[in-house]
Short mmCIF file of C-alpha atoms in Angstrom, two decimals:
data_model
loop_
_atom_site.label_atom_id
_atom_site.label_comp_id
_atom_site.label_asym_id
_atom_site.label_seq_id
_atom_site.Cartn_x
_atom_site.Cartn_y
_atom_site.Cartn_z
CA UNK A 1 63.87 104.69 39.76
CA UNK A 2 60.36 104.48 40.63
CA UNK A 3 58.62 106.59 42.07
CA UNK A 4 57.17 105.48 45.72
CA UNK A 5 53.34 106.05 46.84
CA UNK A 6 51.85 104.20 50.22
CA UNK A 7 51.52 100.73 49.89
CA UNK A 8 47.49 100.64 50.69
CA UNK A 9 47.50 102.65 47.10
CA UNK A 10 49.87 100.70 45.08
CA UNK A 11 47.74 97.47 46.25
CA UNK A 12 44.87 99.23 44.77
CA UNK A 13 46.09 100.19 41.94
CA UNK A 14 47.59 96.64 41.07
CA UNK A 15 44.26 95.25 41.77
CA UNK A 16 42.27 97.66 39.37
CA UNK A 17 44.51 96.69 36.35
CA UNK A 18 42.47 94.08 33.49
CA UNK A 19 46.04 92.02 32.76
CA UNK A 20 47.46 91.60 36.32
CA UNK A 21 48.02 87.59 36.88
CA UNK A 22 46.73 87.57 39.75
CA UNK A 23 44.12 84.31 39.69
CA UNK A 24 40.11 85.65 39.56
CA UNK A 25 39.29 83.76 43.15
CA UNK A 26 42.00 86.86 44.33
CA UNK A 27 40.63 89.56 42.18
CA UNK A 28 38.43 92.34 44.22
CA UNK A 29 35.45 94.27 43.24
CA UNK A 30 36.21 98.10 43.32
CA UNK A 31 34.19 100.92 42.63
CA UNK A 32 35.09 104.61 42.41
CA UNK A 33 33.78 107.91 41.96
CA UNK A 34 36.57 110.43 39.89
CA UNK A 35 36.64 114.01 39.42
CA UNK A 36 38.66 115.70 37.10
CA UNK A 37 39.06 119.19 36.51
CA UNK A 38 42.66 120.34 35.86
CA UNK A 39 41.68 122.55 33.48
CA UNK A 40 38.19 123.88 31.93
CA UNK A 41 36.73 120.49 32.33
CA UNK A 42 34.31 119.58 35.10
CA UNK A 43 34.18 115.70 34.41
CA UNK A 44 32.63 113.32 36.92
CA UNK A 45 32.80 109.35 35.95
CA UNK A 46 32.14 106.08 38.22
CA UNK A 47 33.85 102.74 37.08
CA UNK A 48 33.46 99.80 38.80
CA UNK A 49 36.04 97.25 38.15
CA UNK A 50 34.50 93.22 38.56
CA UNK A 51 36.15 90.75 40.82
CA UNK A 52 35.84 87.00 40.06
CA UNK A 53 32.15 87.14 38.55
CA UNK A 54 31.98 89.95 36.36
CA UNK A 55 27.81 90.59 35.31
CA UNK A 56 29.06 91.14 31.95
CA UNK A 57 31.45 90.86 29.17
CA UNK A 58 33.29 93.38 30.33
CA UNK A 59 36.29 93.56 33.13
CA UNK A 60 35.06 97.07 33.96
CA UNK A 61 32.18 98.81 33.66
CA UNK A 62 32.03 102.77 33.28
CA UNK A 63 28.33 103.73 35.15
CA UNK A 64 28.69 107.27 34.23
CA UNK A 65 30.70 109.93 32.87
CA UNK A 66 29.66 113.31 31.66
CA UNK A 67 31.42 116.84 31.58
CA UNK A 68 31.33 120.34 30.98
CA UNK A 69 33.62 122.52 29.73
CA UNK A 70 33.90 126.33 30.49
CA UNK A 71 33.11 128.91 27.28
CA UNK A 72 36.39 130.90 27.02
CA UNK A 73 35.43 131.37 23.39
CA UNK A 74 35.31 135.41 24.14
CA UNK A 75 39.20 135.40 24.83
CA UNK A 76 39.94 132.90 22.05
CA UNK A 77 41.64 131.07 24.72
CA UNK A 78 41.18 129.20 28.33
CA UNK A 79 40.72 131.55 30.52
CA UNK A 80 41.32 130.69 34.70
CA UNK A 81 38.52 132.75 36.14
CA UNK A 82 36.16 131.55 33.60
CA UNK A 83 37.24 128.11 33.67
CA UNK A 84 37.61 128.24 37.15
CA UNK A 85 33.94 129.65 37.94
CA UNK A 86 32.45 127.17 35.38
CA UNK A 87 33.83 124.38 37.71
CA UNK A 88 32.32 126.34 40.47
CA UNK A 89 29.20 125.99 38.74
CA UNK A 90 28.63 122.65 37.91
CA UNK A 91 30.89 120.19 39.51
CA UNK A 92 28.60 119.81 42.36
CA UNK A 93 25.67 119.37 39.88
CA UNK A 94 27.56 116.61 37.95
CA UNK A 95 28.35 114.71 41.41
CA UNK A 96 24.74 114.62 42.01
CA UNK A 97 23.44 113.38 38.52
CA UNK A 98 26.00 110.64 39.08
CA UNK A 99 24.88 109.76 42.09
CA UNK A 100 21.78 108.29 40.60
CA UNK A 101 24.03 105.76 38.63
CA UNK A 102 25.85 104.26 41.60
CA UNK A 103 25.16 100.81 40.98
CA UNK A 104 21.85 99.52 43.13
CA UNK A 105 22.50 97.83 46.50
CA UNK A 106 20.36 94.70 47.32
CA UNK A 107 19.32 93.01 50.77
CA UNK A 108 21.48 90.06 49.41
CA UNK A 109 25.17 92.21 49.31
CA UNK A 110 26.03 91.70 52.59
CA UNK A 111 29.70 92.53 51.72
CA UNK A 112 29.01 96.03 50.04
CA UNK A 113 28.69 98.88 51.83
CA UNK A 114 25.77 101.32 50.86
CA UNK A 115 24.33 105.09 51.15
CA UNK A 116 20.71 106.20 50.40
CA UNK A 117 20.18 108.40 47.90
CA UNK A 118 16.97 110.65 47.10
CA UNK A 119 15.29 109.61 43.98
CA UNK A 120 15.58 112.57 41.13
CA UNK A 121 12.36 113.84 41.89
CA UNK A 122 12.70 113.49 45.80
CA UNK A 123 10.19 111.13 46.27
CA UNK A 124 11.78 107.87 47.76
CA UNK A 125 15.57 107.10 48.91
CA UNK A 126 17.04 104.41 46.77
CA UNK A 127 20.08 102.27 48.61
CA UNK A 128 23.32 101.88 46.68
CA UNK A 129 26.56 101.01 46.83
CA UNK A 130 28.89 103.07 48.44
CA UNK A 131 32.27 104.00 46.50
CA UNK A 132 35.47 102.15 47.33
CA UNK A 133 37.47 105.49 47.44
CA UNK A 134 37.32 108.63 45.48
CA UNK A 135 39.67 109.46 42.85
CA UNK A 136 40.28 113.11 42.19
CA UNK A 137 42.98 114.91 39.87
CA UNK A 138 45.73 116.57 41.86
CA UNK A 139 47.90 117.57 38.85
CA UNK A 140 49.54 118.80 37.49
CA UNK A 141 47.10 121.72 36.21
CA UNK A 142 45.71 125.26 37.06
CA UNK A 143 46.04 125.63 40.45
CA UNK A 144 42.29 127.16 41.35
CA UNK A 145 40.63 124.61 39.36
CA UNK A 146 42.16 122.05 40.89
CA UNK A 147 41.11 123.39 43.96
CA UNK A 148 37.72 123.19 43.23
CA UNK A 149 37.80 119.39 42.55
CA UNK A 150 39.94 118.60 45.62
CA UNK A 151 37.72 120.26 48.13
CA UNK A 152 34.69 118.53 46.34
CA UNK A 153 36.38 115.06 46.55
CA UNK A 154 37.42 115.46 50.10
CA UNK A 155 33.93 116.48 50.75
CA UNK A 156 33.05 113.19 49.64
CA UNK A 157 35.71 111.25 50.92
CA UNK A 158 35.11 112.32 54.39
CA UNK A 159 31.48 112.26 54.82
CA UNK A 160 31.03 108.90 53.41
CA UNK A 161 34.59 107.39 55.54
CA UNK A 162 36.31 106.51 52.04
CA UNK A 163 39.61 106.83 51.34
CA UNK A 164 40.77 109.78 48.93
CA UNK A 165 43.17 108.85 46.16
CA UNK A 166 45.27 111.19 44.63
CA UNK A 167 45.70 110.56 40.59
CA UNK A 168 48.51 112.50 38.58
CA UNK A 169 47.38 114.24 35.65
CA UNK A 170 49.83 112.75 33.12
CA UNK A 171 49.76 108.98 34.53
CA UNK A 172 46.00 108.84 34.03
CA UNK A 173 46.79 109.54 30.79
CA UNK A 174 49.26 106.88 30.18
CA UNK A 175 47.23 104.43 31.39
CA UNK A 176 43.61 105.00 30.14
CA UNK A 177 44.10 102.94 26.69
CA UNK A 178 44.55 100.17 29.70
CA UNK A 179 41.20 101.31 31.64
CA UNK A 180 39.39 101.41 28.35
CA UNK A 181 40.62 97.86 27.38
CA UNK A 182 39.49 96.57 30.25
CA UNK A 183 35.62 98.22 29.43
CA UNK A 184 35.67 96.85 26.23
CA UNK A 185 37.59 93.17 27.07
CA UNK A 186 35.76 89.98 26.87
CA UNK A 187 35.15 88.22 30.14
CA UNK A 188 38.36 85.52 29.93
CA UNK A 189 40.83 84.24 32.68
CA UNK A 190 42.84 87.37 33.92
CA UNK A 191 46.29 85.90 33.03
CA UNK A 192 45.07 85.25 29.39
CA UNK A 193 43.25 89.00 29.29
CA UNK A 194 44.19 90.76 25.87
CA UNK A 195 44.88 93.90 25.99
CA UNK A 196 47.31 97.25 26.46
CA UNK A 197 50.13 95.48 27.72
CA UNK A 198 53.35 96.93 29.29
CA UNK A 199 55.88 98.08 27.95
CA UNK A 200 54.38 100.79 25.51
CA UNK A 201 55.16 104.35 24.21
CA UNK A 202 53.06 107.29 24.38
CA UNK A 203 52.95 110.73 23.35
CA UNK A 204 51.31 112.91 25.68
CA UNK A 205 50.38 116.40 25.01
CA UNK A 206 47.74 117.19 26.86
CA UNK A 207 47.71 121.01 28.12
CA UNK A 208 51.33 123.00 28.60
CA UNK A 209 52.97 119.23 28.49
CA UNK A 210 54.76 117.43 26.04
CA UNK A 211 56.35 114.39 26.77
CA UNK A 212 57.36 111.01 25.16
CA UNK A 213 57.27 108.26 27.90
CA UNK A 214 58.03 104.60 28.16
CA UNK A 215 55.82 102.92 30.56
CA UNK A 216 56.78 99.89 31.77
CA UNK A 217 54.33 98.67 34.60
CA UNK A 218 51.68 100.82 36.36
CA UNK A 219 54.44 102.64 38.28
CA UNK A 220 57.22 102.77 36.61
CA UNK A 221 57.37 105.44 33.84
CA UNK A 222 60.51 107.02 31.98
CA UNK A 223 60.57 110.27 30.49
CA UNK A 224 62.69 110.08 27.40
CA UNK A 225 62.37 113.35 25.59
CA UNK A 226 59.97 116.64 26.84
CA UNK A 227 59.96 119.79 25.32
CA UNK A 228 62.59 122.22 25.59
CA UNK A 229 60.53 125.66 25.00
CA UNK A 230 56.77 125.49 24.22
CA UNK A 231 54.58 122.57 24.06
CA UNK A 232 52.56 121.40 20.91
CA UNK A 233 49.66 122.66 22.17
CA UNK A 234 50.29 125.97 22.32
CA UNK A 235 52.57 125.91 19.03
CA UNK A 236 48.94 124.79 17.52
CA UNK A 237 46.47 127.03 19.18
CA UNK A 238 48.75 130.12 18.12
CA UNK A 239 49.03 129.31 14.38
CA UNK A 240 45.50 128.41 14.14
CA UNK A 241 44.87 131.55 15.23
CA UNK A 242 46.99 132.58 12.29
CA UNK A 243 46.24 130.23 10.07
CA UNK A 244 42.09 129.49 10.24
CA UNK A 245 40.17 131.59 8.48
CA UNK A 246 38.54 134.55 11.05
CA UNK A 247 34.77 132.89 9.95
CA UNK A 248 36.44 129.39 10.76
CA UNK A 249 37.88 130.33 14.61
CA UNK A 250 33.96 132.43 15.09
CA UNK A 251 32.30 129.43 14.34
CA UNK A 252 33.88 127.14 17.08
CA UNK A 253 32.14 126.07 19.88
CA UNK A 254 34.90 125.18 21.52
CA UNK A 255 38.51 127.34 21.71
CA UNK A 256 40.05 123.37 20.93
CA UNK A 257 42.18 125.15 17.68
CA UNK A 258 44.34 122.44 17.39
CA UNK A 259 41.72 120.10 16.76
CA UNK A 260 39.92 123.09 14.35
CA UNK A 261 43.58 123.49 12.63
CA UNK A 262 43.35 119.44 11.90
CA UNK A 263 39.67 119.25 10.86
CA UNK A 264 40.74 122.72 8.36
CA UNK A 265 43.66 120.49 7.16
CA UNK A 266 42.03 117.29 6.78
CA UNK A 267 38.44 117.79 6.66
CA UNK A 268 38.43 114.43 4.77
CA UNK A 269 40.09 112.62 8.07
CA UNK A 270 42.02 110.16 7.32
CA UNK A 271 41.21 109.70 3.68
CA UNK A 272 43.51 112.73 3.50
CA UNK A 273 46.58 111.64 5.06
CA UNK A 274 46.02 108.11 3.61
CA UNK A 275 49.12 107.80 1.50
CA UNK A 276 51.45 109.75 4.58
CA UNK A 277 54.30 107.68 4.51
CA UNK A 278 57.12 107.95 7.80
CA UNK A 279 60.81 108.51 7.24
CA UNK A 280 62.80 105.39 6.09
CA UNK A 281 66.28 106.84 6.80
CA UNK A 282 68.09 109.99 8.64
CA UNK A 283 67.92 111.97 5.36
CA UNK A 284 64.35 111.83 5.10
CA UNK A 285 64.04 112.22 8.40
CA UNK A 286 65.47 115.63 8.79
CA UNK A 287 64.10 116.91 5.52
CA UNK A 288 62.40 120.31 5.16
CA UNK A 289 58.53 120.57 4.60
CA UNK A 290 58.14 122.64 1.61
CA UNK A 291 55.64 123.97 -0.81
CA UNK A 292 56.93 126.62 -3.33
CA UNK A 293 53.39 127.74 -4.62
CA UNK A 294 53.05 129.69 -1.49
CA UNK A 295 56.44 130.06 -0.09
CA UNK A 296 56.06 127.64 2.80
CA UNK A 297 59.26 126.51 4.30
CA UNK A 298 59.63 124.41 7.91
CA UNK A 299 62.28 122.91 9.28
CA UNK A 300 62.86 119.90 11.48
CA UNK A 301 63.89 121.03 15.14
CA UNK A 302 66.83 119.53 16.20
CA UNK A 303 67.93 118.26 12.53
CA UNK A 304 71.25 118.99 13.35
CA UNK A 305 71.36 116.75 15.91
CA UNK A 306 70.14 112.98 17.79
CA UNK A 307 69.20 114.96 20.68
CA UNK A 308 65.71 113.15 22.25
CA UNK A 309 63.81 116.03 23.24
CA UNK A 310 61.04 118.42 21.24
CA UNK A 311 61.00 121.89 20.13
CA UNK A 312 58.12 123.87 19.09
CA UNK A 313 59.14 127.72 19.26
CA UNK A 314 61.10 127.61 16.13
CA UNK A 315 58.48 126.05 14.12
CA UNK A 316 56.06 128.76 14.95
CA UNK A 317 58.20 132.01 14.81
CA UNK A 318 59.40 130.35 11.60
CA UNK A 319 55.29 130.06 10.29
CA UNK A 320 54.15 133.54 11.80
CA UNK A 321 57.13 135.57 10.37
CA UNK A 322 55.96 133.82 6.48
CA UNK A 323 52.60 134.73 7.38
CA UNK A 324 53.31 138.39 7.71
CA UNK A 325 54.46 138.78 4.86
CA UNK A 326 52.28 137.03 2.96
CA UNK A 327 49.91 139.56 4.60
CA UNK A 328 52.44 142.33 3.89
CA UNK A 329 52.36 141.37 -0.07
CA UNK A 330 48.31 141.42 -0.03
CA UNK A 331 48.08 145.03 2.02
CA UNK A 332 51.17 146.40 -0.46
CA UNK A 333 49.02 145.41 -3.89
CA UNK A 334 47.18 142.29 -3.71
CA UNK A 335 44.26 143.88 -2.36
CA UNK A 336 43.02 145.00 -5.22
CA UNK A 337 42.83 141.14 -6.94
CA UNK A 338 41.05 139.11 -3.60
CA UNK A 339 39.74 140.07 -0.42
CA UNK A 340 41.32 137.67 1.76
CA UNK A 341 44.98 138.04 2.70
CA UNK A 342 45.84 134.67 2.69
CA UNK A 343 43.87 132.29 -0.07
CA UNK A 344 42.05 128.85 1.45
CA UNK A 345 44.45 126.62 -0.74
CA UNK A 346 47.38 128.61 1.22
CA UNK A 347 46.17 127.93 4.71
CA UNK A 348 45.32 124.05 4.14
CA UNK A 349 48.76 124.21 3.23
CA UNK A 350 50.13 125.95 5.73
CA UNK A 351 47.55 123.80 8.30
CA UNK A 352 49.09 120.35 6.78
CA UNK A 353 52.45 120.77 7.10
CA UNK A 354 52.44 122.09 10.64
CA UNK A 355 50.39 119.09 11.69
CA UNK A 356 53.02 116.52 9.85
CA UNK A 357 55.83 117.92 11.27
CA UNK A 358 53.68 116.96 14.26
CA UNK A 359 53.75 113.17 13.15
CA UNK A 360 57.19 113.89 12.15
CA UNK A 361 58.47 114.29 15.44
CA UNK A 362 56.86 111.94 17.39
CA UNK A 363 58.58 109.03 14.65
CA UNK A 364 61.98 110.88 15.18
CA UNK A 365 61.91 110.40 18.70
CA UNK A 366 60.90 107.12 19.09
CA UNK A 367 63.50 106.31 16.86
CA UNK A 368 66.41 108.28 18.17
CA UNK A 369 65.65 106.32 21.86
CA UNK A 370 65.48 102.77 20.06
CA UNK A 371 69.04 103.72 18.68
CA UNK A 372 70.42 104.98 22.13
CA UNK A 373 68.62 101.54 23.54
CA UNK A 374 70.97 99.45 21.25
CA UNK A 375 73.75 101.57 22.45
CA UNK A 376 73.10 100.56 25.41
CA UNK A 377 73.60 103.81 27.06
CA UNK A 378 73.46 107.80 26.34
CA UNK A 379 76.82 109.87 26.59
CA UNK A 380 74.93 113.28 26.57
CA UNK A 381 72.65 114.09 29.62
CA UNK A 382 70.35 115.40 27.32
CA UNK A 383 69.58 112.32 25.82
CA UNK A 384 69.71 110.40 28.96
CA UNK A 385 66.06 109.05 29.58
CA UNK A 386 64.85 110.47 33.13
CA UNK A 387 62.51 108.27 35.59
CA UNK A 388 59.43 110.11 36.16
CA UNK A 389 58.22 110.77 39.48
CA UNK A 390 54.51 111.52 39.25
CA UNK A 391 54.22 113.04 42.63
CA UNK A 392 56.52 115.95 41.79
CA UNK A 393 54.17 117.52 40.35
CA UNK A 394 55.51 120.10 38.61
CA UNK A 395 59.43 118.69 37.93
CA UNK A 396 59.74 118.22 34.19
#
């Protein structure tokens, strides 16, 4: 089922997309100003996408995008009201730096509509082109950040008479490998356009979400397996809290521990996880992660069964509880032989196999719907793939 928006939006969406067949006589020029700030993030980009003549090599060009995020490193965690007055802060200041890097409006574009806008220093007021629409996040997310970028982007919307557009969190995600195709595609006939084409998988796990979709146009997008406790995210953050040496978390500039738990595990990138093989059969598929130097032992959620869906509580419960008592051991007698409770070798480790079982699941997944594909259909409603509606916002 797919989910239904006004028609004036679908058209507009249709007509932003780099592989659409649609012949380049057809195509329209569109420019936007977005906002995003679901979270701690106060991002503000404009893209233009070309019509028939494109100035460049490019089908789309991104004229600015810059962001700030909100310093929740005191409670080693985002925090609303900090993220929330950080938006506060400088969303407005980000709309105006962008505003300089609206693309200029000439005498000769008689079909573009145009605002003047003051110089940075004040001096002189520069014409250019108006935006097409504004595109603002409307989630899902934290509810007073949100806020904040709505009532900015209606601001906008309705003092220069442009239409306001809506954009769900998680579909922007699905379809920005397309959006940055189309910046980096050469200039070619649309219908011959290489690129991200539909249909594709992605993992998302971006915030409290995660979700394995099949996307198969711009608006049609099927959920096939979501977690059923905690998402990845927050599985991460909490045993790199654990996990990272104290020295390690302090000298973050970000509270991104995920991403700190990967660099700690692979500081080497890829070069590290350069021989990672995935599963060839069921049996390896389901194995444990072990390492019996330090007494490391995860297990596959769901090995028991070809249920497509994720689970994340297990595998940290199962980490923290052999984490105590490795720090149980060190306070009982090990003290007196090193002064850190858990050795570096232990948490890389520790770091790695958390962040395979990571890959792990993702390949199970994928592979579990291919099978129930070439069934034909699922018997369990569990493993029944659900049509996404992105604007029910919060119905996962």
């Amino acid at each position: 089922m797919l989910f239904s928006s006004r028609t004036a939006c679908r058209v507009l969406l249709r007509s932003k997309t780099a592989s659409t067949a649609v012949h380049h006589a057809q195509q329209r020029q569109l420019l936007t100003l977005a906002i995003e700030s679901s979270c701690d993030d106060s991002s503000v980009a404009i893209v233009e996408k070309h019509g028939a003549n494109p100035p460049s090599s490019c089908a789309a060009t991104l004229h600015f995008l810059e962001n700030v995020t909100a310093d929740s490193r005191e409670y080693k965690g985002i925090h609303p009201m900090v993220a929330l007055g950080s938006h506060q802060e400088n969303l407005a200041k980000l709309v105006h730096k962008s505003l300089q890097h609206l693309p200029p409006a000439t005498e000769q574009d008689s079909n573009v509509k145009s605002v003047h806008i003051q110089s940075t220093d004040g001096s002189a007021s520069v014409r250019r082109q108006k935006p097409d629409f504004i595109s603002v996040t409307r989630g899902p997310g934290m509810v007073s950040s949100l806020s904040t970028g709505l009532d900015t982007a209606k601001g906008l919307a309705v003092a220069w008479q442009v239409p306001l557009m809506g954009v769900h969190h998680m579909q922007a995600h699905l379809l920005t490998p397309r959006l940055v195709a189309a910046l980096e595609a050469q200039a070619q006939a649309a219908s011959t356009l290489k690129g991200v084409e539909f249909p594709f998988f992605s993992i998302l796990v971006s915030g409290g979400h995660t979700l394995l979709v099949h996307s198969k146009s711009l608006v049609e997008h099927e959920i096939l397996g979501s977690t059923v406790d905690i998402a990845i995210g927050d599985a991460l953050d909490k045993i790199a809290r654990m996990a990272l040496p104290t020295s390690y978390i302090e000298a973050s500039k970000t509270t991104m521990y995920g991403k700190a738990l990967e660099t700690f595990a692979f500081p080497n990138g890829k070069v590290d996880y350069a021989n990672y093989k995935p599963p060839s059969n069921r049996g390896e598929e389901i194995e444990k992660y072990e390492d019996t130097r330090w007494g490391w032992s995860l297990t596959m959620p769901y090995a028991e069964t070809r249920t497509v869906a994720f689970s994340f509580a297990g595998l940290l419960s199962t980490a923290q509880k052999q984490l105590e008592a490795h720090k149980t051991k060190w306070e009982e007698g090990a003290k007196r032989e090193t002064d850190d409770w858990l050795p570096h070798d232990a948490r890389v480790s520790l770091s790695r196999l958390f962040m395979r079982n990571r890959v792990r699941l993702k390949e199970a997944a994928a592979a579990r719907y291919r099978k129930l594909e070439q069934k034909g259909a699922s018997k369990s409603p569990r493993e029944t793939p659900r049509a996404w509606k992105p604007r029910e916002n919060n119905r996962y």
